[in-house]
Amino acid sequence: MKTGLNATNVRVFEAVARLQSVTLAAEELETSQPYVSKQIAVMEEQLAVQLFARVGRRLYLTQAGELLHQHTKVVVESLKEAEEMLSRAASASQKRLRIATSTTGMYMLPEWLAGFEKKVADLETTVLVTSGDEVERQVISGEADLGFIASRPRFRSFLVSVVAEDSLALAVQKDHPLATHSSVSLDELSKERFIVREPESASRALTERRIFQKRPDWRFRLQINHIDAIKSSLEEGLGISFISRRAIDRELQSGTLATIPVDGVDLRRPICMLTDAHKFGSKIAVRLAKHIASHASQNFRC
């Protein structure tokens, strides 16, 4: 059903009715007097009623105009409240960040955020530490503004920036017999008991592809889905593990763990920052992405 009322002419009518002046209404609405007069004339024609009566230079509402004004006051006030609500929401979202990261990314993210928060006050950040697959899903769905994974993404619907490089290192307890070796061969490792990540982990996938698939006789003692639990198990001597070097910096400095090079094995990998290629991120997310990219330790294609 076609109606003679819309958001534009309702605002014009309400202003004229409240101010009893086309001139004052035009000034308030920041438009011209002819435009206001035309809007009123079109409304009266489409509604087939006279809304205003002119006496001298004054405008007065007719009975029909009074009835309409009672409704337009409510509509205009409701629109103002909606605009204010949206404005507050937009203002709040300008400093709200949602980040999804794999475990390895979490060892670099605090440093990046600390540097960024020196530039942006009152930043509200939510960080989800999860699997690489879930990071990709979160970014694609829009639940996360930025994602960080320690591998190449499975899908092509991302803008990808390599912001750091990591490598897996063979870590052992400080008192482990291998701790004194300058290097070790794969044959020597076949007798050890390994602590491994869950199959969905990027670290597990990398070690499977480059090490474990080469021999059928590896012994997995523990499978653990949390990197801190793996570090604790290493310190207790429950086995050895290929683990992110970034994740054990403190343990290496304190001397509770040691790393041994493995002959002929390269376990380097890029840390990739993901954004959705088909969506524009929030301004604050774009600024953070640029900040991190400017501090990237490596700049090669993922």
PDB file of C-alpha atoms in Angstrom:
ATOM      1  CA  MET A   1       0.000   0.000   0.000  1.00  0.00           C
ATOM      2  CA  LYS A   2       1.434   3.349  -1.073  1.00  0.00           C
ATOM      3  CA  THR A   3       1.653   5.984   1.635  1.00  0.00           C
ATOM      4  CA  GLY A   4       2.232   9.719   1.549  1.00  0.00           C
ATOM      5  CA  LEU A   5       4.436   9.515   4.639  1.00  0.00           C
ATOM      6  CA  ASN A   6       8.124   8.699   4.787  1.00  0.00           C
ATOM      7  CA  ALA A   7      10.995   9.436   7.142  1.00  0.00           C
ATOM      8  CA  THR A   8      11.990  12.550   5.195  1.00  0.00           C
ATOM      9  CA  ASN A   9       8.648  14.349   4.993  1.00  0.00           C
ATOM     10  CA  VAL A  10       7.706  13.303   8.525  1.00  0.00           C
ATOM     11  CA  ARG A  11      10.822  15.086   9.830  1.00  0.00           C
ATOM     12  CA  VAL A  12       9.993  18.164   7.731  1.00  0.00           C
ATOM     13  CA  PHE A  13       6.370  18.253   8.864  1.00  0.00           C
ATOM     14  CA  GLU A  14       7.268  17.782  12.541  1.00  0.00           C
ATOM     15  CA  ALA A  15       9.775  20.640  12.436  1.00  0.00           C
ATOM     16  CA  VAL A  16       7.317  23.035  10.734  1.00  0.00           C
ATOM     17  CA  ALA A  17       4.503  22.042  13.102  1.00  0.00           C
ATOM     18  CA  ARG A  18       6.695  22.476  16.199  1.00  0.00           C
ATOM     19  CA  LEU A  19       8.285  25.765  15.115  1.00  0.00           C
ATOM     20  CA  GLN A  20       5.218  27.101  13.256  1.00  0.00           C
ATOM     21  CA  SER A  21       7.579  28.430  10.613  1.00  0.00           C
ATOM     22  CA  VAL A  22       8.902  27.198   7.289  1.00  0.00           C
ATOM     23  CA  THR A  23      11.932  29.488   7.668  1.00  0.00           C
ATOM     24  CA  LEU A  24      12.872  28.196  11.127  1.00  0.00           C
ATOM     25  CA  ALA A  25      12.259  24.585  10.071  1.00  0.00           C
ATOM     26  CA  ALA A  26      14.535  25.019   7.054  1.00  0.00           C
ATOM     27  CA  GLU A  27      17.286  26.449   9.274  1.00  0.00           C
ATOM     28  CA  GLU A  28      16.988  23.602  11.789  1.00  0.00           C
ATOM     29  CA  LEU A  29      17.010  20.958   9.063  1.00  0.00           C
ATOM     30  CA  GLU A  30      19.836  22.754   7.241  1.00  0.00           C
ATOM     31  CA  THR A  31      17.943  22.923   3.968  1.00  0.00           C
ATOM     32  CA  SER A  32      16.132  25.526   1.869  1.00  0.00           C
ATOM     33  CA  GLN A  33      12.707  27.091   2.420  1.00  0.00           C
ATOM     34  CA  PRO A  34      11.440  26.059  -1.053  1.00  0.00           C
ATOM     35  CA  TYR A  35      12.384  22.437  -0.293  1.00  0.00           C
ATOM     36  CA  VAL A  36      10.436  22.504   2.985  1.00  0.00           C
ATOM     37  CA  SER A  37       7.410  24.151   1.352  1.00  0.00           C
ATOM     38  CA  LYS A  38       7.438  21.579  -1.466  1.00  0.00           C
ATOM     39  CA  GLN A  39       7.565  18.665   1.004  1.00  0.00           C
ATOM     40  CA  ILE A  40       4.513  20.007   2.845  1.00  0.00           C
ATOM     41  CA  ALA A  41       2.632  20.629  -0.390  1.00  0.00           C
ATOM     42  CA  VAL A  42       3.345  17.093  -1.665  1.00  0.00           C
ATOM     43  CA  MET A  43       2.207  15.616   1.661  1.00  0.00           C
ATOM     44  CA  GLU A  44      -1.055  17.539   1.564  1.00  0.00           C
ATOM     45  CA  GLU A  45      -1.662  16.463  -2.031  1.00  0.00           C
ATOM     46  CA  GLN A  46      -0.917  12.782  -1.397  1.00  0.00           C
ATOM     47  CA  LEU A  47      -2.873  12.675   1.874  1.00  0.00           C
ATOM     48  CA  ALA A  48      -5.716  14.769   0.407  1.00  0.00           C
ATOM     49  CA  VAL A  49      -5.904  16.960   3.516  1.00  0.00           C
ATOM     50  CA  GLN A  50      -4.844  20.466   4.497  1.00  0.00           C
ATOM     51  CA  LEU A  51      -2.276  20.312   7.270  1.00  0.00           C
ATOM     52  CA  PHE A  52      -1.581  24.022   7.835  1.00  0.00           C
ATOM     53  CA  ALA A  53      -3.568  27.245   7.705  1.00  0.00           C
ATOM     54  CA  ARG A  54      -1.721  30.526   7.196  1.00  0.00           C
ATOM     55  CA  VAL A  55      -2.881  33.634   9.078  1.00  0.00           C
ATOM     56  CA  GLY A  56      -0.690  36.567   8.186  1.00  0.00           C
ATOM     57  CA  ARG A  57       2.900  35.328   8.552  1.00  0.00           C
ATOM     58  CA  ARG A  58       2.000  32.612  11.050  1.00  0.00           C
ATOM     59  CA  LEU A  59       1.271  28.970  10.313  1.00  0.00           C
ATOM     60  CA  TYR A  60      -1.313  27.078  12.328  1.00  0.00           C
ATOM     61  CA  LEU A  61      -2.074  23.398  12.331  1.00  0.00           C
ATOM     62  CA  THR A  62      -5.467  22.337  11.077  1.00  0.00           C
ATOM     63  CA  GLN A  63      -7.379  19.619  12.920  1.00  0.00           C
ATOM     64  CA  ALA A  64      -5.866  17.019  10.556  1.00  0.00           C
ATOM     65  CA  GLY A  65      -2.457  18.566  11.121  1.00  0.00           C
ATOM     66  CA  GLU A  66      -2.884  18.322  14.902  1.00  0.00           C
ATOM     67  CA  LEU A  67      -3.737  14.628  14.627  1.00  0.00           C
ATOM     68  CA  LEU A  68      -0.731  13.964  12.412  1.00  0.00           C
ATOM     69  CA  HIS A  69       1.567  15.962  14.684  1.00  0.00           C
ATOM     70  CA  GLN A  70       0.728  13.764  17.669  1.00  0.00           C
ATOM     71  CA  HIS A  71       2.101  10.768  15.749  1.00  0.00           C
ATOM     72  CA  THR A  72       5.066  12.462  14.099  1.00  0.00           C
ATOM     73  CA  LYS A  73       6.369  13.704  17.475  1.00  0.00           C
ATOM     74  CA  VAL A  74       6.586  10.074  18.621  1.00  0.00           C
ATOM     75  CA  VAL A  75       8.176   8.944  15.343  1.00  0.00           C
ATOM     76  CA  VAL A  76      10.824  11.689  15.287  1.00  0.00           C
ATOM     77  CA  GLU A  77      11.708  11.132  18.946  1.00  0.00           C
ATOM     78  CA  SER A  78      12.021   7.401  18.290  1.00  0.00           C
ATOM     79  CA  LEU A  79      14.299   8.047  15.317  1.00  0.00           C
ATOM     80  CA  LYS A  80      16.486  10.330  17.438  1.00  0.00           C
ATOM     81  CA  GLU A  81      16.810   7.649  20.106  1.00  0.00           C
ATOM     82  CA  ALA A  82      17.700   5.068  17.441  1.00  0.00           C
ATOM     83  CA  GLU A  83      20.359   7.373  15.973  1.00  0.00           C
ATOM     84  CA  GLU A  84      21.870   8.014  19.404  1.00  0.00           C
ATOM     85  CA  MET A  85      21.896   4.293  20.185  1.00  0.00           C
ATOM     86  CA  LEU A  86      23.623   3.485  16.899  1.00  0.00           C
ATOM     87  CA  SER A  87      26.085   6.322  17.429  1.00  0.00           C
ATOM     88  CA  ARG A  88      27.013   4.987  20.879  1.00  0.00           C
ATOM     89  CA  ALA A  89      27.375   1.469  19.487  1.00  0.00           C
ATOM     90  CA  ALA A  90      29.573   2.687  16.632  1.00  0.00           C
ATOM     91  CA  SER A  91      31.711   4.705  19.036  1.00  0.00           C
ATOM     92  CA  ALA A  92      32.181   1.687  21.304  1.00  0.00           C
ATOM     93  CA  SER A  93      33.031  -0.639  18.390  1.00  0.00           C
ATOM     94  CA  GLN A  94      35.742   1.738  17.191  1.00  0.00           C
ATOM     95  CA  LYS A  95      37.930   0.592  20.094  1.00  0.00           C
ATOM     96  CA  ARG A  96      36.810  -3.032  20.291  1.00  0.00           C
ATOM     97  CA  LEU A  97      38.983  -5.769  18.806  1.00  0.00           C
ATOM     98  CA  ARG A  98      38.263  -9.462  18.406  1.00  0.00           C
ATOM     99  CA  ILE A  99      41.290 -11.647  17.717  1.00  0.00           C
ATOM    100  CA  ALA A 100      41.563 -15.401  17.186  1.00  0.00           C
ATOM    101  CA  THR A 101      44.996 -17.000  17.354  1.00  0.00           C
ATOM    102  CA  SER A 102      46.644 -20.378  17.519  1.00  0.00           C
ATOM    103  CA  THR A 103      48.854 -21.068  20.521  1.00  0.00           C
ATOM    104  CA  THR A 104      52.073 -19.951  18.850  1.00  0.00           C
ATOM    105  CA  GLY A 105      50.607 -16.599  17.849  1.00  0.00           C
ATOM    106  CA  MET A 106      49.766 -15.922  21.479  1.00  0.00           C
ATOM    107  CA  TYR A 107      53.478 -15.759  22.320  1.00  0.00           C
ATOM    108  CA  MET A 108      53.885 -12.727  20.032  1.00  0.00           C
ATOM    109  CA  LEU A 109      50.495 -11.041  20.300  1.00  0.00           C
ATOM    110  CA  PRO A 110      51.022  -9.404  23.743  1.00  0.00           C
ATOM    111  CA  GLU A 111      54.094  -7.541  22.486  1.00  0.00           C
ATOM    112  CA  TRP A 112      52.226  -6.300  19.415  1.00  0.00           C
ATOM    113  CA  LEU A 113      49.210  -5.233  21.461  1.00  0.00           C
ATOM    114  CA  ALA A 114      51.353  -3.478  24.068  1.00  0.00           C
ATOM    115  CA  GLY A 115      52.987  -1.355  21.381  1.00  0.00           C
ATOM    116  CA  PHE A 116      49.634  -0.608  19.759  1.00  0.00           C
ATOM    117  CA  GLU A 117      47.906   0.374  23.006  1.00  0.00           C
ATOM    118  CA  LYS A 118      50.504   3.112  23.492  1.00  0.00           C
ATOM    119  CA  LYS A 119      48.925   4.708  20.422  1.00  0.00           C
ATOM    120  CA  VAL A 120      45.273   3.871  21.153  1.00  0.00           C
ATOM    121  CA  ALA A 121      43.832   4.514  24.616  1.00  0.00           C
ATOM    122  CA  ASP A 122      40.980   2.493  26.169  1.00  0.00           C
ATOM    123  CA  LEU A 123      41.321  -0.381  23.716  1.00  0.00           C
ATOM    124  CA  GLU A 124      39.016  -3.320  24.504  1.00  0.00           C
ATOM    125  CA  THR A 125      40.432  -6.564  23.136  1.00  0.00           C
ATOM    126  CA  THR A 126      39.044 -10.095  23.223  1.00  0.00           C
ATOM    127  CA  VAL A 127      41.497 -12.866  22.338  1.00  0.00           C
ATOM    128  CA  LEU A 128      40.489 -16.460  21.650  1.00  0.00           C
ATOM    129  CA  VAL A 129      43.315 -19.010  21.690  1.00  0.00           C
ATOM    130  CA  THR A 130      42.204 -21.997  19.644  1.00  0.00           C
ATOM    131  CA  SER A 131      43.118 -24.338  16.796  1.00  0.00           C
ATOM    132  CA  GLY A 132      44.221 -23.060  13.408  1.00  0.00           C
ATOM    133  CA  ASP A 133      41.057 -24.395  11.752  1.00  0.00           C
ATOM    134  CA  GLU A 134      38.897 -22.520  14.249  1.00  0.00           C
ATOM    135  CA  VAL A 135      40.914 -19.333  13.709  1.00  0.00           C
ATOM    136  CA  GLU A 136      40.130 -19.518   9.990  1.00  0.00           C
ATOM    137  CA  ARG A 137      36.441 -20.134  10.681  1.00  0.00           C
ATOM    138  CA  GLN A 138      36.252 -17.215  13.110  1.00  0.00           C
ATOM    139  CA  VAL A 139      37.759 -14.802  10.576  1.00  0.00           C
ATOM    140  CA  ILE A 140      35.553 -16.005   7.706  1.00  0.00           C
ATOM    141  CA  SER A 141      32.393 -15.760   9.834  1.00  0.00           C
ATOM    142  CA  GLY A 142      33.276 -12.270  11.048  1.00  0.00           C
ATOM    143  CA  GLU A 143      33.481 -13.370  14.681  1.00  0.00           C
ATOM    144  CA  ALA A 144      37.146 -12.295  14.699  1.00  0.00           C
ATOM    145  CA  ASP A 145      38.626  -9.177  13.095  1.00  0.00           C
ATOM    146  CA  LEU A 146      42.111 -10.689  12.829  1.00  0.00           C
ATOM    147  CA  GLY A 147      43.501 -14.211  12.970  1.00  0.00           C
ATOM    148  CA  PHE A 148      46.992 -15.608  13.542  1.00  0.00           C
ATOM    149  CA  ILE A 149      48.067 -19.130  12.597  1.00  0.00           C
ATOM    150  CA  ALA A 150      51.400 -20.954  12.371  1.00  0.00           C
ATOM    151  CA  SER A 151      50.783 -22.385   8.894  1.00  0.00           C
ATOM    152  CA  ARG A 152      49.379 -21.530   5.506  1.00  0.00           C
ATOM    153  CA  PRO A 153      45.581 -21.087   5.556  1.00  0.00           C
ATOM    154  CA  ARG A 154      43.515 -23.837   3.938  1.00  0.00           C
ATOM    155  CA  PHE A 155      41.245 -21.404   2.080  1.00  0.00           C
ATOM    156  CA  ARG A 156      42.019 -18.629  -0.381  1.00  0.00           C
ATOM    157  CA  SER A 157      39.429 -16.178   0.922  1.00  0.00           C
ATOM    158  CA  PHE A 158      41.974 -14.406   3.147  1.00  0.00           C
ATOM    159  CA  LEU A 159      44.344 -11.510   2.916  1.00  0.00           C
ATOM    160  CA  VAL A 160      47.537 -13.046   4.306  1.00  0.00           C
ATOM    161  CA  SER A 161      50.530 -11.266   5.782  1.00  0.00           C
ATOM    162  CA  VAL A 162      53.531 -13.113   7.164  1.00  0.00           C
ATOM    163  CA  VAL A 163      54.339 -11.237  10.353  1.00  0.00           C
ATOM    164  CA  ALA A 164      56.955 -13.494  11.949  1.00  0.00           C
ATOM    165  CA  GLU A 165      58.822 -16.757  11.606  1.00  0.00           C
ATOM    166  CA  ASP A 166      58.789 -19.594  14.086  1.00  0.00           C
ATOM    167  CA  SER A 167      60.484 -22.953  14.186  1.00  0.00           C
ATOM    168  CA  LEU A 168      59.843 -26.147  16.080  1.00  0.00           C
ATOM    169  CA  ALA A 169      62.731 -27.282  18.244  1.00  0.00           C
ATOM    170  CA  LEU A 170      63.396 -30.626  19.843  1.00  0.00           C
ATOM    171  CA  ALA A 171      63.077 -29.895  23.568  1.00  0.00           C
ATOM    172  CA  VAL A 172      64.183 -32.115  26.444  1.00  0.00           C
ATOM    173  CA  GLN A 173      64.484 -31.904  30.220  1.00  0.00           C
ATOM    174  CA  LYS A 174      67.761 -30.277  31.353  1.00  0.00           C
ATOM    175  CA  ASP A 175      68.963 -33.616  32.833  1.00  0.00           C
ATOM    176  CA  HIS A 176      67.994 -35.718  29.811  1.00  0.00           C
ATOM    177  CA  PRO A 177      70.934 -37.645  28.259  1.00  0.00           C
ATOM    178  CA  LEU A 178      70.371 -35.844  24.946  1.00  0.00           C
ATOM    179  CA  ALA A 179      70.729 -32.420  26.575  1.00  0.00           C
ATOM    180  CA  THR A 180      74.521 -32.583  26.242  1.00  0.00           C
ATOM    181  CA  HIS A 181      74.504 -33.519  22.537  1.00  0.00           C
ATOM    182  CA  SER A 182      75.480 -30.928  19.963  1.00  0.00           C
ATOM    183  CA  SER A 183      73.034 -32.582  17.522  1.00  0.00           C
ATOM    184  CA  VAL A 184      71.098 -35.795  17.130  1.00  0.00           C
ATOM    185  CA  SER A 185      70.068 -38.013  14.215  1.00  0.00           C
ATOM    186  CA  LEU A 186      66.594 -39.345  13.443  1.00  0.00           C
ATOM    187  CA  ASP A 187      67.865 -42.872  14.091  1.00  0.00           C
ATOM    188  CA  GLU A 188      68.856 -41.911  17.635  1.00  0.00           C
ATOM    189  CA  LEU A 189      65.427 -40.373  18.251  1.00  0.00           C
ATOM    190  CA  SER A 190      63.565 -43.515  17.260  1.00  0.00           C
ATOM    191  CA  LYS A 191      64.293 -44.913  20.738  1.00  0.00           C
ATOM    192  CA  GLU A 192      62.813 -41.933  22.584  1.00  0.00           C
ATOM    193  CA  ARG A 193      59.312 -41.444  23.919  1.00  0.00           C
ATOM    194  CA  PHE A 194      57.573 -38.428  22.428  1.00  0.00           C
ATOM    195  CA  ILE A 195      55.024 -35.993  23.795  1.00  0.00           C
ATOM    196  CA  VAL A 196      52.894 -34.746  20.884  1.00  0.00           C
ATOM    197  CA  ARG A 197      50.103 -32.281  20.224  1.00  0.00           C
ATOM    198  CA  GLU A 198      46.611 -33.323  19.137  1.00  0.00           C
ATOM    199  CA  PRO A 199      46.190 -34.308  15.433  1.00  0.00           C
ATOM    200  CA  GLU A 200      44.454 -30.992  14.589  1.00  0.00           C
ATOM    201  CA  SER A 201      47.473 -28.966  15.717  1.00  0.00           C
ATOM    202  CA  ALA A 202      49.651 -27.223  13.110  1.00  0.00           C
ATOM    203  CA  SER A 203      52.729 -28.308  15.069  1.00  0.00           C
ATOM    204  CA  ARG A 204      51.632 -31.944  14.956  1.00  0.00           C
ATOM    205  CA  ALA A 205      50.902 -31.704  11.221  1.00  0.00           C
ATOM    206  CA  LEU A 206      54.354 -30.268  10.512  1.00  0.00           C
ATOM    207  CA  THR A 207      56.201 -32.919  12.512  1.00  0.00           C
ATOM    208  CA  GLU A 208      54.088 -35.702  10.993  1.00  0.00           C
ATOM    209  CA  ARG A 209      54.860 -34.459   7.492  1.00  0.00           C
ATOM    210  CA  ARG A 210      58.600 -33.914   7.947  1.00  0.00           C
ATOM    211  CA  ILE A 211      59.561 -36.473  10.600  1.00  0.00           C
ATOM    212  CA  PHE A 212      57.130 -39.062  11.891  1.00  0.00           C
ATOM    213  CA  GLN A 213      55.813 -40.247   8.518  1.00  0.00           C
ATOM    214  CA  LYS A 214      59.360 -41.241   7.531  1.00  0.00           C
ATOM    215  CA  ARG A 215      59.450 -44.053  10.100  1.00  0.00           C
ATOM    216  CA  PRO A 216      56.762 -46.345  11.506  1.00  0.00           C
ATOM    217  CA  ASP A 217      58.455 -47.018  14.848  1.00  0.00           C
ATOM    218  CA  TRP A 218      58.128 -43.691  16.701  1.00  0.00           C
ATOM    219  CA  ARG A 219      56.829 -44.071  20.236  1.00  0.00           C
ATOM    220  CA  PHE A 220      54.240 -41.549  21.380  1.00  0.00           C
ATOM    221  CA  ARG A 221      53.920 -41.588  25.159  1.00  0.00           C
ATOM    222  CA  LEU A 222      51.605 -38.643  25.647  1.00  0.00           C
ATOM    223  CA  GLN A 223      49.222 -36.662  23.456  1.00  0.00           C
ATOM    224  CA  ILE A 224      48.373 -33.284  24.991  1.00  0.00           C
ATOM    225  CA  ASN A 225      46.334 -30.425  23.520  1.00  0.00           C
ATOM    226  CA  HIS A 226      47.782 -27.641  25.677  1.00  0.00           C
ATOM    227  CA  ILE A 227      51.289 -26.297  25.214  1.00  0.00           C
ATOM    228  CA  ASP A 228      51.799 -25.369  28.891  1.00  0.00           C
ATOM    229  CA  ALA A 229      50.939 -28.942  29.870  1.00  0.00           C
ATOM    230  CA  ILE A 230      53.513 -30.195  27.371  1.00  0.00           C
ATOM    231  CA  LYS A 231      56.168 -27.919  28.886  1.00  0.00           C
ATOM    232  CA  SER A 232      55.362 -29.206  32.379  1.00  0.00           C
ATOM    233  CA  SER A 233      55.572 -32.793  31.142  1.00  0.00           C
ATOM    234  CA  LEU A 234      58.962 -32.066  29.566  1.00  0.00           C
ATOM    235  CA  GLU A 235      60.272 -30.576  32.803  1.00  0.00           C
ATOM    236  CA  GLU A 236      59.148 -33.701  34.656  1.00  0.00           C
ATOM    237  CA  GLY A 237      61.054 -35.898  32.213  1.00  0.00           C
ATOM    238  CA  LEU A 238      58.013 -37.679  30.800  1.00  0.00           C
ATOM    239  CA  GLY A 239      59.375 -37.564  27.265  1.00  0.00           C
ATOM    240  CA  ILE A 240      60.748 -35.270  24.576  1.00  0.00           C
ATOM    241  CA  SER A 241      58.831 -33.056  22.179  1.00  0.00           C
ATOM    242  CA  PHE A 242      59.006 -30.893  19.080  1.00  0.00           C
ATOM    243  CA  ILE A 243      57.680 -27.573  20.326  1.00  0.00           C
ATOM    244  CA  SER A 244      57.619 -23.950  19.216  1.00  0.00           C
ATOM    245  CA  ARG A 245      60.908 -22.282  20.097  1.00  0.00           C
ATOM    246  CA  ARG A 246      58.987 -19.101  20.931  1.00  0.00           C
ATOM    247  CA  ALA A 247      56.928 -21.016  23.474  1.00  0.00           C
ATOM    248  CA  ILE A 248      59.955 -22.139  25.503  1.00  0.00           C
ATOM    249  CA  ASP A 249      62.087 -18.976  25.551  1.00  0.00           C
ATOM    250  CA  ARG A 250      61.697 -18.567  29.316  1.00  0.00           C
ATOM    251  CA  GLU A 251      62.388 -22.225  30.049  1.00  0.00           C
ATOM    252  CA  LEU A 252      65.547 -22.085  27.942  1.00  0.00           C
ATOM    253  CA  GLN A 253      66.697 -18.937  29.734  1.00  0.00           C
ATOM    254  CA  SER A 254      66.042 -20.452  33.163  1.00  0.00           C
ATOM    255  CA  GLY A 255      67.719 -23.701  32.171  1.00  0.00           C
ATOM    256  CA  THR A 256      64.822 -26.069  32.922  1.00  0.00           C
ATOM    257  CA  LEU A 257      64.704 -27.191  29.289  1.00  0.00           C
ATOM    258  CA  ALA A 258      67.280 -27.626  26.547  1.00  0.00           C
ATOM    259  CA  THR A 259      67.016 -27.940  22.756  1.00  0.00           C
ATOM    260  CA  ILE A 260      69.021 -30.147  20.422  1.00  0.00           C
ATOM    261  CA  PRO A 261      69.374 -29.653  16.646  1.00  0.00           C
ATOM    262  CA  VAL A 262      68.176 -32.613  14.572  1.00  0.00           C
ATOM    263  CA  ASP A 263      70.383 -33.537  11.628  1.00  0.00           C
ATOM    264  CA  GLY A 264      68.842 -32.744   8.251  1.00  0.00           C
ATOM    265  CA  VAL A 265      65.508 -31.501   9.637  1.00  0.00           C
ATOM    266  CA  ASP A 266      64.066 -28.037   8.922  1.00  0.00           C
ATOM    267  CA  LEU A 267      60.989 -27.181  10.991  1.00  0.00           C
ATOM    268  CA  ARG A 268      60.715 -23.474  10.255  1.00  0.00           C
ATOM    269  CA  ARG A 269      57.260 -22.069   9.565  1.00  0.00           C
ATOM    270  CA  PRO A 270      55.653 -18.657   8.981  1.00  0.00           C
ATOM    271  CA  ILE A 271      53.274 -16.952  11.381  1.00  0.00           C
ATOM    272  CA  CYS A 272      50.465 -15.645   9.187  1.00  0.00           C
ATOM    273  CA  MET A 273      48.035 -12.818   9.965  1.00  0.00           C
ATOM    274  CA  LEU A 274      44.622 -13.382   8.368  1.00  0.00           C
ATOM    275  CA  THR A 275      41.860 -10.970   7.447  1.00  0.00           C
ATOM    276  CA  ASP A 276      38.806 -11.678   5.310  1.00  0.00           C
ATOM    277  CA  ALA A 277      39.516 -10.659   1.709  1.00  0.00           C
ATOM    278  CA  HIS A 278      35.825  -9.957   1.053  1.00  0.00           C
ATOM    279  CA  LYS A 279      35.024  -7.760   4.049  1.00  0.00           C
ATOM    280  CA  PHE A 280      36.290  -4.430   5.265  1.00  0.00           C
ATOM    281  CA  GLY A 281      37.497  -4.724   8.839  1.00  0.00           C
ATOM    282  CA  SER A 282      36.804  -2.111  11.485  1.00  0.00           C
ATOM    283  CA  LYS A 283      39.056   0.939  11.428  1.00  0.00           C
ATOM    284  CA  ILE A 284      40.747  -0.125  14.642  1.00  0.00           C
ATOM    285  CA  ALA A 285      41.417  -3.640  13.254  1.00  0.00           C
ATOM    286  CA  VAL A 286      42.911  -2.158  10.097  1.00  0.00           C
ATOM    287  CA  ARG A 287      45.160   0.082  12.197  1.00  0.00           C
ATOM    288  CA  LEU A 288      46.335  -2.873  14.310  1.00  0.00           C
ATOM    289  CA  ALA A 289      47.031  -4.955  11.205  1.00  0.00           C
ATOM    290  CA  LYS A 290      49.186  -2.146   9.788  1.00  0.00           C
ATOM    291  CA  HIS A 291      50.976  -1.763  13.127  1.00  0.00           C
ATOM    292  CA  ILE A 292      51.811  -5.471  13.269  1.00  0.00           C
ATOM    293  CA  ALA A 293      52.859  -5.597   9.610  1.00  0.00           C
ATOM    294  CA  SER A 294      55.221  -2.684  10.175  1.00  0.00           C
ATOM    295  CA  HIS A 295      56.930  -4.650  12.949  1.00  0.00           C
ATOM    296  CA  ALA A 296      57.045  -7.958  11.084  1.00  0.00           C
ATOM    297  CA  SER A 297      60.336  -9.772  11.539  1.00  0.00           C
ATOM    298  CA  GLN A 298      60.082 -11.346   8.082  1.00  0.00           C
ATOM    299  CA  ASN A 299      58.307 -10.207   4.920  1.00  0.00           C
ATOM    300  CA  PHE A 300      57.961 -13.150   2.590  1.00  0.00           C
ATOM    301  CA  ARG A 301      54.914 -14.562   0.862  1.00  0.00           C
ATOM    302  CA  CYS A 302      52.865 -17.108   2.745  1.00  0.00           C
TER     303      CYS A 302
END
